[in-house]
PDB file of C-alpha atoms in Angstrom:
ATOM      1  CA  GLN A   1      14.499  12.862   5.660  1.00  0.00           C
ATOM      2  CA  VAL A   2      11.863  10.775   3.598  1.00  0.00           C
ATOM      3  CA  GLN A   3       8.454  11.070   4.371  1.00  0.00           C
ATOM      4  CA  LEU A   4       5.298   9.806   2.767  1.00  0.00           C
ATOM      5  CA  VAL A   5       2.310  10.561   2.645  1.00  0.00           C
ATOM      6  CA  GLU A   6      -1.132   8.897   1.880  1.00  0.00           C
ATOM      7  CA  SER A   7      -4.237  10.153   0.739  1.00  0.00           C
ATOM      8  CA  GLY A   8      -7.464   9.049  -1.148  1.00  0.00           C
ATOM      9  CA  GLY A   9      -9.298   6.790   1.495  1.00  0.00           C
ATOM     10  CA  GLY A  10     -13.064   7.217   2.886  1.00  0.00           C
ATOM     11  CA  LEU A  11     -15.797   5.900   2.872  1.00  0.00           C
ATOM     12  CA  VAL A  12     -17.711   3.821  -0.205  1.00  0.00           C
ATOM     13  CA  GLU A  13     -20.547   1.315  -0.524  1.00  0.00           C
ATOM     14  CA  ALA A  14     -19.762  -2.672  -1.383  1.00  0.00           C
ATOM     15  CA  GLY A  15     -18.456  -2.994  -4.954  1.00  0.00           C
ATOM     16  CA  GLY A  16     -17.487   0.800  -5.488  1.00  0.00           C
ATOM     17  CA  SER A  17     -13.799   1.903  -5.910  1.00  0.00           C
ATOM     18  CA  LEU A  18     -11.411   4.309  -4.164  1.00  0.00           C
ATOM     19  CA  ARG A  19      -7.929   5.209  -5.151  1.00  0.00           C
ATOM     20  CA  LEU A  20      -5.107   5.803  -2.657  1.00  0.00           C
ATOM     21  CA  SER A  21      -2.097   7.655  -3.970  1.00  0.00           C
ATOM     22  CA  CYS A  22       1.594   8.122  -1.620  1.00  0.00           C
ATOM     23  CA  ALA A  23       3.549  11.145  -2.015  1.00  0.00           C
ATOM     24  CA  ALA A  24       6.861  10.480  -1.301  1.00  0.00           C
ATOM     25  CA  SER A  25       9.339  13.463  -0.432  1.00  0.00           C
ATOM     26  CA  GLY A  26      12.964  13.018   0.739  1.00  0.00           C
ATOM     27  CA  GLY A  27      14.650  10.572  -0.919  1.00  0.00           C
ATOM     28  CA  THR A  28      15.245   8.783  -4.426  1.00  0.00           C
ATOM     29  CA  PHE A  29      11.958   7.872  -4.674  1.00  0.00           C
ATOM     30  CA  SER A  30      12.412   5.847  -8.100  1.00  0.00           C
ATOM     31  CA  SER A  31      15.174   3.522  -6.666  1.00  0.00           C
ATOM     32  CA  TYR A  32      13.385   1.675  -4.303  1.00  0.00           C
ATOM     33  CA  ALA A  33      10.448  -0.758  -4.421  1.00  0.00           C
ATOM     34  CA  MET A  34       7.221   0.228  -2.541  1.00  0.00           C
ATOM     35  CA  GLY A  35       4.355  -1.269  -1.014  1.00  0.00           C
ATOM     36  CA  TRP A  36       0.999  -1.130   0.476  1.00  0.00           C
ATOM     37  CA  PHE A  37      -0.372  -2.752   3.638  1.00  0.00           C
ATOM     38  CA  ARG A  38      -3.343  -2.368   5.703  1.00  0.00           C
ATOM     39  CA  GLN A  39      -4.203  -2.765   9.761  1.00  0.00           C
ATOM     40  CA  ALA A  40      -7.867  -3.040  10.751  1.00  0.00           C
ATOM     41  CA  PRO A  41      -9.448  -3.092  14.270  1.00  0.00           C
ATOM     42  CA  GLY A  42      -7.765  -5.611  16.511  1.00  0.00           C
ATOM     43  CA  LYS A  43      -5.768  -7.123  13.333  1.00  0.00           C
ATOM     44  CA  GLU A  44      -2.053  -7.532  12.344  1.00  0.00           C
ATOM     45  CA  ARG A  45      -0.641  -4.992   9.854  1.00  0.00           C
ATOM     46  CA  GLU A  46      -1.309  -7.206   6.286  1.00  0.00           C
ATOM     47  CA  PHE A  47       0.546  -6.866   3.232  1.00  0.00           C
ATOM     48  CA  VAL A  48      -1.573  -5.617   0.056  1.00  0.00           C
ATOM     49  CA  ALA A  49       0.496  -5.043  -2.600  1.00  0.00           C
ATOM     50  CA  TYR A  50       3.786  -4.449  -4.040  1.00  0.00           C
ATOM     51  CA  ILE A  51       5.521  -2.754  -6.516  1.00  0.00           C
ATOM     52  CA  ALA A  52       9.466  -2.842  -7.939  1.00  0.00           C
ATOM     53  CA  TRP A  53      10.342  -4.162 -10.911  1.00  0.00           C
ATOM     54  CA  SER A  54       7.053  -6.079 -10.930  1.00  0.00           C
ATOM     55  CA  THR A  55       3.805  -5.968  -9.196  1.00  0.00           C
ATOM     56  CA  HIS A  56       2.789  -8.682  -6.506  1.00  0.00           C
ATOM     57  CA  TYR A  57      -0.453  -8.883  -4.550  1.00  0.00           C
ATOM     58  CA  ALA A  58      -2.015 -10.560  -1.374  1.00  0.00           C
ATOM     59  CA  ASP A  59      -4.436 -13.144  -2.629  1.00  0.00           C
ATOM     60  CA  SER A  60      -7.153 -11.281  -1.019  1.00  0.00           C
ATOM     61  CA  VAL A  61      -6.514  -8.452  -3.381  1.00  0.00           C
ATOM     62  CA  LYS A  62      -5.859 -10.361  -6.626  1.00  0.00           C
ATOM     63  CA  GLY A  63      -7.651  -8.733  -9.226  1.00  0.00           C
ATOM     64  CA  ARG A  64      -9.140  -6.435  -7.655  1.00  0.00           C
ATOM     65  CA  PHE A  65      -6.445  -3.768  -6.520  1.00  0.00           C
ATOM     66  CA  THR A  66      -3.836  -2.490  -8.669  1.00  0.00           C
ATOM     67  CA  ILE A  67      -1.024  -1.289  -7.437  1.00  0.00           C
ATOM     68  CA  SER A  68       0.936   1.590  -9.597  1.00  0.00           C
ATOM     69  CA  ARG A  69       3.553   4.168  -9.521  1.00  0.00           C
ATOM     70  CA  ASP A  70       5.050   7.564 -11.286  1.00  0.00           C
ATOM     71  CA  ASN A  71       8.309   8.132 -10.731  1.00  0.00           C
ATOM     72  CA  ALA A  72       7.851  11.930 -12.508  1.00  0.00           C
ATOM     73  CA  LYS A  73       5.315  12.705  -9.594  1.00  0.00           C
ATOM     74  CA  ASN A  74       7.112  10.700  -6.524  1.00  0.00           C
ATOM     75  CA  THR A  75       3.844   9.266  -6.245  1.00  0.00           C
ATOM     76  CA  VAL A  76       2.432   5.435  -5.422  1.00  0.00           C
ATOM     77  CA  TYR A  77      -0.914   4.027  -6.204  1.00  0.00           C
ATOM     78  CA  LEU A  78      -3.489   1.772  -5.289  1.00  0.00           C
ATOM     79  CA  GLN A  79      -6.321   1.172  -7.109  1.00  0.00           C
ATOM     80  CA  MET A  80      -9.242  -0.951  -5.381  1.00  0.00           C
ATOM     81  CA  ASN A  81     -12.195  -2.049  -7.184  1.00  0.00           C
ATOM     82  CA  SER A  82     -15.003  -4.588  -6.355  1.00  0.00           C
ATOM     83  CA  LEU A  83     -14.479  -3.404  -2.552  1.00  0.00           C
ATOM     84  CA  LYS A  84     -15.741  -5.597  -0.085  1.00  0.00           C
ATOM     85  CA  PRO A  85     -16.327  -4.953   3.759  1.00  0.00           C
ATOM     86  CA  GLU A  86     -13.578  -6.940   4.490  1.00  0.00           C
ATOM     87  CA  ASP A  87     -11.689  -4.304   2.892  1.00  0.00           C
ATOM     88  CA  THR A  88     -12.045  -1.930   5.984  1.00  0.00           C
ATOM     89  CA  ALA A  89      -8.708  -0.732   7.352  1.00  0.00           C
ATOM     90  CA  THR A  90      -6.192   2.144   7.326  1.00  0.00           C
ATOM     91  CA  TYR A  91      -3.962   1.887   4.453  1.00  0.00           C
ATOM     92  CA  TYR A  92      -0.402   2.396   4.927  1.00  0.00           C
ATOM     93  CA  CYS A  93       2.271   2.780   2.022  1.00  0.00           C
ATOM     94  CA  ALA A  94       5.768   1.569   3.028  1.00  0.00           C
ATOM     95  CA  ARG A  95       9.187   2.159   1.495  1.00  0.00           C
ATOM     96  CA  ARG A  96      10.879  -1.435   1.131  1.00  0.00           C
ATOM     97  CA  GLY A  97      14.033  -0.855   2.677  1.00  0.00           C
ATOM     98  CA  GLY A  98      17.445  -3.562   3.105  1.00  0.00           C
ATOM     99  CA  GLY A  99      17.813  -6.923   4.428  1.00  0.00           C
ATOM    100  CA  ARG A 100      16.579 -10.253   4.546  1.00  0.00           C
ATOM    101  CA  TYR A 101      12.973  -9.737   4.958  1.00  0.00           C
ATOM    102  CA  ASP A 102      10.377 -10.755   2.355  1.00  0.00           C
ATOM    103  CA  TYR A 103       8.704  -8.301   0.610  1.00  0.00           C
ATOM    104  CA  THR A 104       5.331  -9.321   2.212  1.00  0.00           C
ATOM    105  CA  SER A 105       6.855  -9.037   5.594  1.00  0.00           C
ATOM    106  CA  HIS A 106       6.268  -5.372   7.066  1.00  0.00           C
ATOM    107  CA  LEU A 107       9.716  -5.843   8.856  1.00  0.00           C
ATOM    108  CA  GLY A 108      11.370  -5.611   4.983  1.00  0.00           C
ATOM    109  CA  TYR A 109      10.236  -1.836   5.000  1.00  0.00           C
ATOM    110  CA  ASP A 110      12.178   1.412   6.735  1.00  0.00           C
ATOM    111  CA  TYR A 111       9.794   4.331   6.282  1.00  0.00           C
ATOM    112  CA  TRP A 112       5.750   4.677   6.556  1.00  0.00           C
ATOM    113  CA  GLY A 113       3.290   7.084   6.242  1.00  0.00           C
ATOM    114  CA  GLN A 114       0.502   7.511   8.720  1.00  0.00           C
ATOM    115  CA  GLY A 115      -2.406   6.058   6.981  1.00  0.00           C
ATOM    116  CA  THR A 116      -5.377   6.518   5.051  1.00  0.00           C
ATOM    117  CA  GLN A 117      -8.763   5.053   6.675  1.00  0.00           C
ATOM    118  CA  VAL A 118     -11.238   2.982   3.794  1.00  0.00           C
ATOM    119  CA  THR A 119     -14.427   2.153   5.279  1.00  0.00           C
ATOM    120  CA  VAL A 120     -16.526  -0.224   3.305  1.00  0.00           C
ATOM    121  CA  SER A 121     -19.959  -0.336   4.112  1.00  0.00           C
ATOM    122  CA  SER A 122     -22.105  -3.591   3.402  1.00  0.00           C
TER     123      SER A 122
END
């Protein structure tokens, strides 16, 4: 069974940085694209970043966040720089599943981690 475990969240001041990690187990990690999403209280889950053969980002994080992966460690990362209060959310990693949904849709992912909280103070 596939398991995804996020870590690295925390409280940071605006302008600071955090690096999130997502460790995968139970599957052939290197065979799958991976994504990061986030969800703030009262809001829908939104796409943040995606990595397959290339990387893609939400406009709101482009130039500040970097997604990467280490297949030898079965881990995907999200480096977050120049953090803003509006980045405050629970961040989730997810494994891209099959189907017709675009990579920006949470419906296109089949396994999810439990989430890690990121809080950016102003």
